[in-house]
CSV table of C-alpha atoms in Angstrom, one decimal:
chain,number,residue,atom,x,y,z
A,15,MET,CA,94.7,11.1,39.3
A,16,LEU,CA,94.3,10.4,43.0
A,17,TRP,CA,91.4,12.8,43.3
A,18,LYS,CA,89.7,11.5,40.1
A,19,ASN,CA,90.1,8.0,41.6
A,20,THR,CA,88.6,9.1,44.8
A,21,GLN,CA,85.7,10.6,42.9
A,22,ASN,CA,85.2,7.2,41.2
A,23,GLU,CA,85.3,5.4,44.6
A,24,LEU,CA,82.6,7.9,45.9
A,25,ILE,CA,80.5,7.0,42.9
A,26,LYS,CA,80.9,3.4,43.6
A,27,ILE,CA,79.9,3.9,47.2
A,28,THR,CA,76.8,5.9,46.3
A,29,SER,CA,75.8,3.3,43.7
A,30,LYS,CA,75.7,0.5,46.3
A,31,ILE,CA,72.5,0.0,48.3
A,32,ARG,CA,74.4,-1.0,51.5
A,33,SER,CA,75.8,2.6,51.6
A,34,TYR,CA,72.3,3.8,52.3
A,35,ILE,CA,71.6,1.1,54.9
A,36,GLY,CA,73.8,2.9,57.4
A,37,ILE,CA,72.3,6.3,56.9
A,38,GLY,CA,68.8,4.9,56.9
A,39,ALA,CA,69.4,2.9,60.0
A,40,LEU,CA,70.9,5.9,61.7
A,41,THR,CA,67.9,8.0,60.8
A,42,VAL,CA,65.4,5.5,62.0
A,43,LEU,CA,67.3,4.9,65.2
A,44,ILE,CA,67.7,8.6,66.1
A,45,LEU,CA,64.0,9.3,65.3
A,46,LEU,CA,63.0,6.3,67.5
A,47,VAL,CA,65.0,7.7,70.4
A,48,ILE,CA,63.5,11.1,69.9
A,49,PHE,CA,60.0,9.6,69.9
A,50,ALA,CA,60.8,7.4,72.9
A,51,MET,CA,62.1,10.4,74.9
A,52,GLN,CA,59.1,12.5,74.0
A,53,ALA,CA,56.8,9.8,75.2
A,54,ASP,CA,58.6,8.7,78.3
A,55,GLY,CA,61.7,10.9,78.8
A,56,LYS,CA,60.8,11.6,82.4
A,57,THR,CA,61.4,8.0,83.4
A,58,TYR,CA,64.9,8.2,81.9
A,59,ILE,CA,65.5,11.4,83.9
A,60,GLY,CA,64.2,9.7,87.1
A,61,PHE,CA,66.8,7.0,86.6
A,62,VAL,CA,69.5,9.7,86.5
A,63,THR,CA,68.3,11.7,89.5
A,64,SER,CA,66.8,8.9,91.6
A,65,THR,CA,69.8,8.8,94.0
A,66,PHE,CA,69.1,12.4,95.0
A,67,GLU,CA,65.3,12.6,94.8
A,68,GLN,CA,64.7,11.9,98.4
A,69,THR,CA,66.3,15.2,99.5
A,70,LEU,CA,66.2,17.3,96.4
A,71,THR,CA,63.9,18.4,93.6
A,72,PHE,CA,65.1,19.1,90.1
A,73,ASN,CA,63.2,22.0,88.4
A,74,GLY,CA,63.4,23.6,85.0
A,75,ASN,CA,63.6,22.2,81.4
A,76,ILE,CA,65.6,19.1,82.0
A,77,LEU,CA,64.3,17.0,79.1
A,78,ASN,CA,65.7,19.4,76.4
A,79,GLY,CA,67.4,19.1,73.1
A,80,ASN,CA,71.0,19.0,74.6
A,81,LEU,CA,70.1,16.0,76.8
A,82,ILE,CA,68.5,14.2,73.9
A,83,ALA,CA,71.6,14.8,71.7
A,84,PHE,CA,73.8,13.5,74.5
A,85,ILE,CA,71.6,10.4,75.0
A,86,ILE,CA,71.6,9.8,71.2
A,87,MET,CA,75.4,10.0,71.0
A,88,GLN,CA,75.8,7.7,74.0
A,89,MET,CA,73.5,5.1,72.5
A,90,LEU,CA,74.8,5.2,69.0
A,91,ILE,CA,78.6,5.6,69.4
A,92,VAL,CA,78.8,1.8,69.9
A,93,HIS,CA,76.6,1.0,66.9
A,94,VAL,CA,77.4,3.5,64.3
A,95,PRO,CA,80.8,1.9,63.7
A,96,LEU,CA,79.1,-1.3,62.6
A,97,LEU,CA,77.1,0.6,60.1
A,98,ILE,CA,80.2,2.2,58.6
A,99,VAL,CA,82.1,-1.0,58.4
A,100,LEU,CA,79.3,-2.3,56.1
A,101,VAL,CA,80.7,0.1,53.4
A,102,THR,CA,84.4,0.5,54.2
A,103,GLY,CA,85.1,-3.2,54.8
A,104,ASP,CA,84.1,-3.9,51.2
A,105,LEU,CA,86.3,-1.3,49.5
A,106,LEU,CA,89.3,-3.4,48.6
A,107,SER,CA,88.1,-7.0,49.1
A,108,GLY,CA,84.9,-6.2,47.1
A,109,GLU,CA,87.1,-5.4,44.1
A,110,LEU,CA,89.0,-8.7,44.6
A,111,ALA,CA,85.9,-10.7,44.9
A,112,SER,CA,84.3,-9.3,41.8
A,113,GLY,CA,87.6,-9.3,39.8
A,114,THR,CA,87.4,-5.6,39.0
A,115,ILE,CA,90.7,-5.1,40.9
A,116,ARG,CA,92.6,-6.2,37.8
A,117,MET,CA,91.1,-3.5,35.7
A,118,LEU,CA,91.7,-0.9,38.5
A,119,ALA,CA,95.3,-2.0,38.7
A,120,THR,CA,95.8,-1.3,34.9
A,121,LYS,CA,95.0,2.4,35.4
A,122,PRO,CA,97.9,5.0,35.6
A,123,ILE,CA,97.8,5.0,39.4
A,124,SER,CA,100.0,3.4,41.8
A,125,ARG,CA,98.8,0.6,44.3
A,126,THR,CA,99.4,3.1,47.1
A,127,GLY,CA,97.2,5.7,45.2
A,128,ILE,CA,94.4,3.1,44.9
A,129,VAL,CA,94.5,2.4,48.6
A,130,LEU,CA,94.7,6.2,49.4
A,131,SER,CA,91.8,7.0,47.1
A,132,LYS,CA,89.6,4.3,48.8
A,133,TRP,CA,90.7,5.6,52.1
A,134,PHE,CA,89.8,9.2,51.2
A,135,ALA,CA,86.4,8.0,50.0
A,136,ALA,CA,85.9,6.0,53.3
A,137,THR,CA,86.9,9.1,55.2
A,138,ILE,CA,84.3,11.2,53.3
A,139,TYR,CA,81.6,8.6,53.9
A,140,THR,CA,82.5,8.5,57.6
A,141,LEU,CA,82.4,12.3,57.8
A,142,ILE,CA,79.0,12.4,56.1
A,143,MET,CA,77.7,9.8,58.6
A,144,THR,CA,79.1,11.8,61.6
A,145,LEU,CA,77.6,15.0,60.3
A,146,TRP,CA,74.2,13.3,59.7
A,147,MET,CA,74.3,11.9,63.3
A,148,GLY,CA,75.2,15.4,64.6
A,149,PHE,CA,72.5,17.1,62.5
A,150,LEU,CA,69.8,14.7,63.6
A,151,SER,CA,70.8,14.4,67.2
A,152,LEU,CA,71.5,18.1,67.9
A,153,PHE,CA,69.3,20.2,65.5
A,154,VAL,CA,66.3,18.0,65.2
A,155,ALA,CA,66.3,17.3,69.0
A,156,HIS,CA,66.7,21.1,69.6
A,157,TRP,CA,63.8,21.8,67.1
A,158,ILE,CA,61.5,19.4,69.0
A,159,PHE,CA,62.7,19.7,72.6
A,160,GLY,CA,64.2,23.2,72.7
A,161,THR,CA,67.4,24.1,74.4
A,162,GLY,CA,68.4,24.0,78.1
A,163,ASP,CA,71.1,23.0,80.6
A,164,LEU,CA,72.6,19.6,80.2
A,165,MET,CA,72.6,17.1,83.1
A,166,VAL,CA,75.3,14.6,82.8
A,167,LEU,CA,76.0,11.6,85.0
A,168,ASN,CA,79.7,11.2,85.5
A,169,PRO,CA,81.7,8.9,87.8
A,170,ASP,CA,82.1,11.8,90.1
A,171,GLY,CA,78.5,12.4,90.3
A,172,LEU,CA,76.0,14.7,88.5
A,173,LEU,CA,77.3,17.6,86.5
A,174,ILE,CA,75.0,20.3,85.2
A,175,LEU,CA,76.4,22.4,82.4
A,176,PRO,CA,74.8,25.7,81.3
A,177,SER,CA,73.3,25.8,77.9
A,178,ASP,CA,75.6,28.5,76.7
A,179,ASP,CA,78.5,26.3,77.5
A,180,LEU,CA,77.5,23.4,75.3
A,181,LEU,CA,77.7,24.1,71.6
A,182,TRP,CA,81.5,24.1,71.6
A,183,ARG,CA,81.5,20.9,73.7
A,184,PHE,CA,79.2,19.2,71.1
A,185,GLY,CA,81.5,20.4,68.4
A,186,ILE,CA,84.5,18.9,69.9
A,187,SER,CA,82.7,15.7,70.8
A,188,MET,CA,81.6,15.4,67.2
A,189,VAL,CA,85.2,15.7,66.1
A,190,LEU,CA,86.3,13.0,68.5
A,191,ALA,CA,83.4,10.8,67.3
A,192,PHE,CA,84.6,11.3,63.8
A,193,LEU,CA,88.1,10.3,64.9
A,194,ALA,CA,86.7,7.1,66.5
A,195,LEU,CA,84.6,6.2,63.4
A,196,TRP,CA,87.6,7.0,61.1
A,197,THR,CA,89.8,4.6,63.1
A,198,VAL,CA,87.1,1.9,62.6
A,199,ALA,CA,86.8,2.7,58.9
A,200,THR,CA,90.6,2.5,58.5
A,201,LEU,CA,90.7,-0.8,60.5
A,202,SER,CA,88.2,-2.4,58.2
A,203,LEU,CA,90.0,-1.1,55.1
A,204,ALA,CA,93.2,-2.7,56.5
A,205,PHE,CA,91.4,-6.0,57.0
A,206,SER,CA,89.9,-5.6,53.5
A,207,ALA,CA,93.5,-5.5,52.0
A,208,PHE,CA,94.0,-9.0,53.5
A,209,ALA,CA,90.9,-10.6,52.5
A,210,LYS,CA,89.4,-11.9,49.1
A,211,ASN,CA,85.7,-11.4,49.9
A,212,SER,CA,83.6,-8.7,51.5
A,213,VAL,CA,82.1,-10.6,54.5
A,214,GLY,CA,85.4,-11.5,56.1
A,215,PRO,CA,86.7,-7.9,56.8
A,216,ILE,CA,83.3,-6.7,58.0
A,217,VAL,CA,82.8,-9.6,60.5
A,218,ILE,CA,86.4,-9.4,61.7
A,219,THR,CA,86.2,-5.6,62.3
A,220,MET,CA,82.9,-6.2,64.3
A,221,ALA,CA,84.5,-9.0,66.2
A,222,VAL,CA,87.5,-6.8,67.1
A,223,ILE,CA,85.2,-3.9,68.3
A,224,ILE,CA,83.2,-6.2,70.4
A,225,LEU,CA,86.3,-8.0,71.9
A,226,PHE,CA,88.1,-4.8,72.7
A,227,THR,CA,84.9,-3.2,74.2
A,228,ILE,CA,84.5,-6.2,76.4
A,229,ILE,CA,88.1,-6.2,77.6
A,230,GLY,CA,87.7,-2.4,78.2
A,231,THR,CA,84.7,-2.8,80.4
A,232,LEU,CA,86.0,-5.8,82.5
A,233,ASP,CA,86.9,-4.6,86.0
A,234,VAL,CA,90.0,-6.8,86.3
A,235,THR,CA,93.4,-5.5,87.0
A,236,VAL,CA,95.2,-7.8,84.6
A,237,PHE,CA,93.9,-5.7,81.6
A,238,ASP,CA,94.5,-2.3,83.2
A,239,ASP,CA,97.7,-1.6,81.3
A,240,LEU,CA,96.4,-3.0,78.1
A,241,LYS,CA,93.2,-0.8,78.1
A,242,PHE,CA,95.1,2.4,77.1
A,243,TYR,CA,96.2,0.7,73.9
A,244,LEU,CA,92.8,-0.4,72.8
A,245,PHE,CA,91.3,2.1,70.3
A,246,THR,CA,87.8,1.3,71.8
A,247,THR,CA,88.9,2.8,75.0
A,248,HIS,CA,89.5,6.1,73.3
A,249,MET,CA,86.3,5.9,71.2
A,250,ALA,CA,84.6,6.8,74.5
A,251,THR,CA,86.5,10.0,74.8
A,252,TRP,CA,83.8,12.2,73.3
A,253,ARG,CA,82.0,11.7,76.6
A,254,ILE,CA,84.7,13.4,78.8
A,255,VAL,CA,84.3,16.5,76.8
A,256,PHE,CA,81.3,17.0,79.1
A,257,GLU,CA,83.3,17.1,82.2
A,258,ASP,CA,84.3,20.1,84.3
A,259,PRO,CA,87.1,21.1,84.4
A,260,PHE,CA,87.6,20.4,80.8
A,261,PRO,CA,90.2,17.5,80.5
A,262,THR,CA,92.3,18.9,77.7
A,263,GLU,CA,95.3,16.6,78.3
A,264,ASP,CA,93.2,13.4,78.2
A,265,ILE,CA,91.3,14.4,75.2
A,266,LEU,CA,94.5,15.3,73.3
A,267,ILE,CA,96.0,12.0,74.3
A,268,SER,CA,93.0,10.1,73.1
A,269,ALA,CA,92.9,12.0,69.9
A,270,LEU,CA,96.6,11.3,69.2
A,271,VAL,CA,96.0,7.6,70.0
A,272,LEU,CA,93.2,7.4,67.5
A,273,LEU,CA,95.2,9.3,64.9
A,274,GLY,CA,98.1,7.0,65.4
A,275,HIS,CA,95.7,4.1,64.8
A,276,VAL,CA,94.5,5.7,61.6
A,277,VAL,CA,98.0,6.3,60.3
A,278,GLY,CA,99.3,2.9,61.4
A,279,LEU,CA,96.3,1.0,59.9
A,280,LEU,CA,96.6,3.0,56.7
A,281,LEU,CA,100.3,2.1,56.4
A,282,LEU,CA,99.4,-1.5,57.0
A,283,ALA,CA,96.8,-1.5,54.3
A,284,ILE,CA,99.2,0.2,51.9
A,285,TYR,CA,102.0,-2.3,52.7
A,286,ARG,CA,99.7,-5.3,52.3
A,287,PHE,CA,98.0,-4.1,49.1
A,288,ASN,CA,101.4,-3.4,47.4
A,289,ARG,CA,102.5,-6.9,48.2
A,290,LYS,CA,99.3,-8.5,47.1
A,291,ASP,CA,99.5,-10.9,44.2
A,292,ILE,CA,96.6,-9.6,42.2
A,293,ASN,CA,96.9,-12.1,39.3
A,294,ALA,CA,96.4,-14.9,41.7
B,8,MET,CA,48.6,44.3,149.6
B,9,LYS,CA,52.2,45.1,148.5
B,10,ILE,CA,52.9,41.4,148.1
B,11,VAL,CA,49.7,40.8,146.1
B,12,SER,CA,50.7,43.8,143.9
B,13,LEU,CA,54.2,42.4,143.4
B,14,VAL,CA,52.9,38.9,142.6
B,15,PHE,CA,50.4,40.5,140.0
B,16,LEU,CA,53.2,42.5,138.5
B,17,LEU,CA,55.5,39.5,138.2
B,18,LEU,CA,52.7,37.5,136.7
B,19,MET,CA,51.9,40.2,134.1
B,20,PHE,CA,55.6,40.5,133.3
B,21,HIS,CA,55.8,36.7,132.7
B,22,LEU,CA,52.7,36.8,130.5
B,23,VAL,CA,53.9,39.7,128.4
B,24,ASN,CA,57.3,38.1,128.1
B,25,ALA,CA,55.7,34.8,127.1
B,26,GLN,CA,53.6,36.6,124.4
B,27,THR,CA,56.8,37.7,122.6
B,28,VAL,CA,57.9,34.2,122.0
B,29,THR,CA,54.7,32.5,121.0
B,30,LEU,CA,54.6,30.9,117.6
B,31,GLN,CA,51.2,32.4,116.8
B,32,GLY,CA,52.6,35.9,115.9
B,33,ALA,CA,54.8,34.3,113.3
B,34,ILE,CA,51.9,32.2,112.0
B,35,ASP,CA,49.8,35.3,111.8
B,36,ARG,CA,52.4,37.0,109.5
B,37,ILE,CA,52.6,33.8,107.3
B,38,ASN,CA,48.8,33.8,107.1
B,39,THR,CA,48.8,37.4,105.7
B,40,VAL,CA,50.5,35.9,102.6
B,41,LYS,CA,47.9,34.5,100.2
B,42,ASP,CA,50.3,34.3,97.3
B,43,TYR,CA,53.6,35.7,96.2
B,44,LYS,CA,56.1,35.5,93.4
B,45,ALA,CA,59.8,36.3,93.7
B,46,ASP,CA,63.1,36.2,91.9
B,47,VAL,CA,65.5,33.7,93.4
B,48,GLN,CA,69.2,33.0,93.0
B,49,VAL,CA,70.2,29.5,94.0
B,50,LYS,CA,73.7,28.6,95.1
B,51,ALA,CA,74.0,24.8,95.7
B,52,ALA,CA,77.0,23.1,97.3
B,53,ILE,CA,76.0,19.6,97.2
B,54,PRO,CA,78.3,16.5,97.4
B,55,PHE,CA,78.3,14.6,94.1
B,56,ILE,CA,76.5,17.4,92.3
B,57,LYS,CA,78.2,20.2,90.4
B,58,ILE,CA,75.9,23.0,89.3
B,59,PRO,CA,76.5,26.7,88.6
B,60,ILE,CA,74.5,29.4,90.3
B,61,THR,CA,71.1,29.6,88.8
B,62,LYS,CA,68.3,32.1,88.6
B,63,ALA,CA,64.6,31.4,88.7
B,64,LYS,CA,61.2,32.7,89.5
B,65,VAL,CA,59.1,31.1,92.3
B,66,TYR,CA,55.4,31.2,92.7
B,67,PHE,CA,53.5,30.4,95.9
B,68,LYS,CA,49.8,30.2,96.7
B,69,ALA,CA,48.4,29.4,100.1
B,70,LYS,CA,48.1,26.7,101.3
B,71,ASN,CA,50.6,24.6,99.4
B,72,LYS,CA,50.9,25.4,95.8
B,73,PHE,CA,54.5,26.1,94.8
B,74,LYS,CA,56.1,26.4,91.4
B,75,VAL,CA,59.6,27.1,90.0
B,76,VAL,CA,60.0,28.6,86.6
B,77,SER,CA,63.5,28.8,85.0
B,78,ASP,CA,65.4,28.4,81.8
B,79,ASN,CA,68.1,26.7,83.8
B,80,ILE,CA,68.0,23.5,85.8
B,81,VAL,CA,67.4,24.5,89.4
B,82,ILE,CA,68.0,22.2,92.4
B,83,LEU,CA,65.9,22.9,95.5
B,84,PRO,CA,65.6,21.0,98.8
B,85,LYS,CA,62.5,18.7,98.9
B,86,GLN,CA,61.6,19.6,102.4
B,87,GLY,CA,61.3,23.1,103.9
B,88,MET,CA,59.9,25.3,101.1
B,89,SER,CA,56.1,25.4,101.1
B,90,ASP,CA,55.4,22.2,103.0
B,91,LEU,CA,56.9,23.7,106.3
B,92,ASN,CA,54.6,26.7,106.1
B,93,GLU,CA,51.6,24.4,105.5
B,94,PHE,CA,52.5,22.5,108.6
B,95,LEU,CA,53.1,25.6,110.8
B,96,VAL,CA,49.9,27.4,110.0
B,97,ASN,CA,47.8,24.5,111.2
B,98,PRO,CA,48.4,24.4,115.1
B,99,LYS,CA,46.0,21.4,115.3
B,100,ARG,CA,48.7,19.3,113.5
B,101,TYR,CA,51.3,19.6,116.3
B,102,THR,CA,51.9,20.3,120.0
B,103,GLN,CA,54.3,23.1,121.0
B,104,VAL,CA,56.9,22.5,123.6
B,105,PRO,CA,58.8,25.8,124.6
B,106,GLY,CA,62.4,25.3,125.1
B,107,GLU,CA,65.6,27.3,125.9
B,108,TYR,CA,66.7,30.6,124.7
B,109,LYS,CA,69.6,30.6,122.3
B,110,MET,CA,71.8,33.3,120.5
B,111,LEU,CA,71.7,32.8,116.7
B,112,ASN,CA,74.1,35.2,114.9
B,113,GLY,CA,73.8,37.7,117.8
B,114,LEU,CA,70.0,37.5,117.9
B,115,LYS,CA,68.2,36.2,121.0
B,116,THR,CA,65.8,33.3,120.0
B,117,GLN,CA,63.6,30.8,121.8
B,118,LEU,CA,63.4,27.2,120.8
B,119,ILE,CA,60.0,25.8,120.3
B,120,THR,CA,59.7,22.1,119.5
B,121,LEU,CA,56.8,21.0,117.5
B,122,LEU,CA,55.6,17.4,118.0
B,123,PRO,CA,53.2,16.3,115.2
B,124,SER,CA,49.8,14.9,116.3
B,125,ASP,CA,49.5,12.5,113.4
B,126,GLU,CA,51.5,9.4,113.7
B,127,ASN,CA,51.8,9.2,110.0
B,128,SER,CA,53.0,12.7,109.5
B,129,GLU,CA,55.9,13.1,107.1
B,130,ILE,CA,57.4,15.6,109.5
B,131,ILE,CA,58.6,13.6,112.6
B,132,LEU,CA,59.9,16.6,114.6
B,133,ALA,CA,60.3,20.3,114.0
B,134,LYS,CA,62.5,22.7,116.0
B,135,VAL,CA,61.7,26.3,115.5
B,136,TYR,CA,63.9,29.1,116.7
B,137,LEU,CA,61.8,32.2,117.1
B,138,SER,CA,63.1,35.7,117.6
B,139,ALA,CA,62.5,37.0,121.2
B,140,LYS,CA,61.9,40.5,119.7
B,141,GLU,CA,59.6,40.0,116.7
B,142,PRO,CA,57.5,37.2,115.4
B,143,LEU,CA,60.0,35.9,112.9
B,144,ILE,CA,61.5,32.4,112.6
B,145,TYR,CA,65.3,32.5,112.3
B,146,ARG,CA,66.0,28.7,112.2
B,147,THR,CA,64.2,25.6,111.7
B,148,VAL,CA,65.6,22.0,112.2
B,149,LEU,CA,63.2,19.7,110.4
B,150,THR,CA,63.4,15.9,110.8
B,151,THR,CA,61.4,14.1,108.2
B,152,LYS,CA,60.7,10.5,107.3
B,153,SER,CA,62.1,10.6,103.8
B,154,SER,CA,64.7,13.3,103.8
B,155,GLY,CA,66.4,13.0,107.2
B,156,THR,CA,67.3,16.1,109.0
B,157,VAL,CA,67.2,19.5,107.2
B,158,THR,CA,68.4,22.7,109.0
B,159,ILE,CA,67.1,26.0,107.6
B,160,ASP,CA,68.5,29.4,108.5
B,161,TYR,CA,66.5,32.6,107.5
B,162,GLU,CA,67.5,36.1,107.0
B,163,TYR,CA,64.9,38.9,106.4
B,164,ALA,CA,64.9,42.2,104.5
B,165,GLU,CA,62.1,44.3,102.9
B,166,SER,CA,59.4,41.6,103.1
B,167,LYS,CA,59.8,40.7,106.8
B,168,ALA,CA,56.3,42.3,107.5
B,169,PHE,CA,55.0,39.1,105.6
B,170,GLY,CA,57.4,36.8,107.3
B,171,LEU,CA,59.1,36.2,103.9
B,172,PRO,CA,62.8,35.7,104.0
B,173,SER,CA,65.4,37.3,101.8
B,174,LYS,CA,67.8,34.5,102.3
B,175,MET,CA,67.3,30.9,103.1
B,176,THR,CA,70.2,28.5,103.8
B,177,PHE,CA,69.4,24.8,103.8
B,178,TYR,CA,71.8,22.2,105.3
B,179,ILE,CA,70.9,18.8,104.0
B,180,ASP,CA,72.0,15.2,104.2
B,181,VAL,CA,72.9,13.7,100.8
B,182,ARG,CA,72.7,10.0,100.6
B,183,LYS,CA,75.4,7.7,99.4
B,184,PHE,CA,75.7,8.2,95.6
B,185,LYS,CA,75.3,5.0,93.7
B,186,MET,CA,76.8,5.0,90.3
B,187,PRO,CA,74.9,3.1,87.6
B,188,LYS,CA,77.0,0.4,86.1
B,189,SER,CA,76.6,1.7,82.5
B,190,VAL,CA,78.1,5.0,83.5
B,191,ALA,CA,80.8,3.6,85.7
B,192,ALA,CA,82.3,2.0,82.6
B,193,ASN,CA,84.1,5.3,81.9
B,194,ILE,CA,87.8,5.3,80.7
B,195,ARG,CA,88.7,7.8,83.5
B,196,SER,CA,86.8,6.2,86.4
B,197,THR,CA,88.6,4.3,89.1
B,198,GLU,CA,87.4,1.8,91.7
B,199,LYS,CA,88.4,4.4,94.4
B,200,GLN,CA,86.1,7.0,92.9
B,201,ARG,CA,83.2,4.6,92.8
B,202,LYS,CA,83.4,3.2,96.4
B,203,THR,CA,84.3,6.1,98.7
B,204,GLU,CA,81.1,8.1,98.5
B,205,GLU,CA,79.2,7.9,101.9
B,206,ASN,CA,76.5,10.1,103.3
B,207,GLN,CA,77.6,13.8,103.3
B,208,LYS,CA,76.3,17.2,104.2
B,209,GLY,CA,75.4,19.8,101.5
B,210,SER,CA,73.9,23.2,101.5
B,211,ILE,CA,71.6,25.2,99.2
B,212,VAL,CA,71.5,29.0,99.6
B,213,ILE,CA,68.4,30.8,98.1
B,214,TYR,CA,68.4,34.5,97.8
B,215,PHE,CA,65.0,36.0,97.3
B,216,SER,CA,64.3,39.4,95.8
B,217,ASN,CA,61.5,41.4,94.1
B,218,TYR,CA,58.7,39.9,96.1
B,219,GLN,CA,55.2,40.6,94.8
B,220,VAL,CA,52.9,39.6,97.6
B,221,ASN,CA,49.1,39.2,97.3
B,222,LYS,CA,48.8,40.2,93.7
B,223,GLY,CA,46.7,37.1,92.8
B,224,ILE,CA,47.9,34.0,91.0
B,225,SER,CA,45.5,31.7,89.2
B,226,ASP,CA,45.2,28.1,90.4
B,227,SER,CA,45.7,26.9,86.8
B,228,PHE,CA,49.2,28.4,86.7
B,229,PHE,CA,50.3,25.7,89.1
B,230,LYS,CA,49.1,22.8,87.1
B,231,GLU,CA,51.7,20.5,85.6
B,232,ASP,CA,52.8,21.4,82.0
């Protein structure tokens, strides 16, 4: 019954126009970045290498598909959550707003099952968005710009990673990006369990992401201990995959923190939905 | 008569000795190279930059055309590759001041200081350490307007007849690394990491092999892609 209900939820998602807004916006954004890089990518590289250019020259295919994929991920990891929330923030509250939740609750499935089926559907949608972002940023960029070494600007300086050392790093960064987006999707689902309309959970989730991101980027000591517990801090973990030596421990910790958020927020959504007065 | 002969002999000895350390011999060797291509392996140890050992092909055509072709990203020093040769082969551009003899890695060399004639020259001062035995440069200390001081050590092997080195070691000044704010907002960065970087020394070692000299390279090859 849980799987059948998940299928129903997926059908509902695919029948809504807003589900395609995210994918469409993602496609347009990535194609725009690729176009901009093809037109004026050397300026971007100059920004990265300018500190060293008085004494050094950088030769070879610097503006390649790997760099473009990295740039796209860096630009979009902040914005893609907002596109996902448009769909996942509506999953429970949308049913309440339209009144279809009453019919759904009469089905031979528990309330926990209803939340889980919606969460599975949200997970699949998030996965599709991540894979689409990965396909466009990595494969399309490679097709247009070719392959090559990746030049990354880290806090320690400039790191150049050989092209044959990159595919697995992109794979892991995509997994971490998925974990980050999954956390956001589950957060909006949890807010959705509290709300009676669609707009509330979407706006609140966006506000939380913006608030946490600002706290995370503020260079004041008072927030130093708090930053570790903010999921937005760990949403940037995909970037440290491109460090050398590979920071295994930091990545595992961040992955566990994000997974912890997913589980915690899902339990909150289940708890809240089970106690919700649907007849009211 | 004996005194005159002795003075003549001393004068001849001095002239012969002076001939061995003139820069012209090295310039003549450099001038025999109209073009070359070579395989290079670049090993860079530069502060704030982490890069693996890379391979590339370098192409040169007199007087100053130089191109690097590689599948990898290759970092090379901005000064001291083709621009130094271009400066050296035109003696009108500088005044030579012979200096002291110095042992470099067990080899007797003479310091020749080159003072540019043009007040707007990019090269402010060049110190060339020339072998006392053969017309080869074993060290250059280049002071430039934009790159500071670059020291270049040379080693020679099979292409020494053309004055082409088998190994060049560059010692360069790397300026203070400024981290862009957008990148500094990294979860693992610290204030300490961001503030302690001052000017430091770095080195780039280039190993040359498979020289193909004077085989002819088209001018169009050096045009930007």
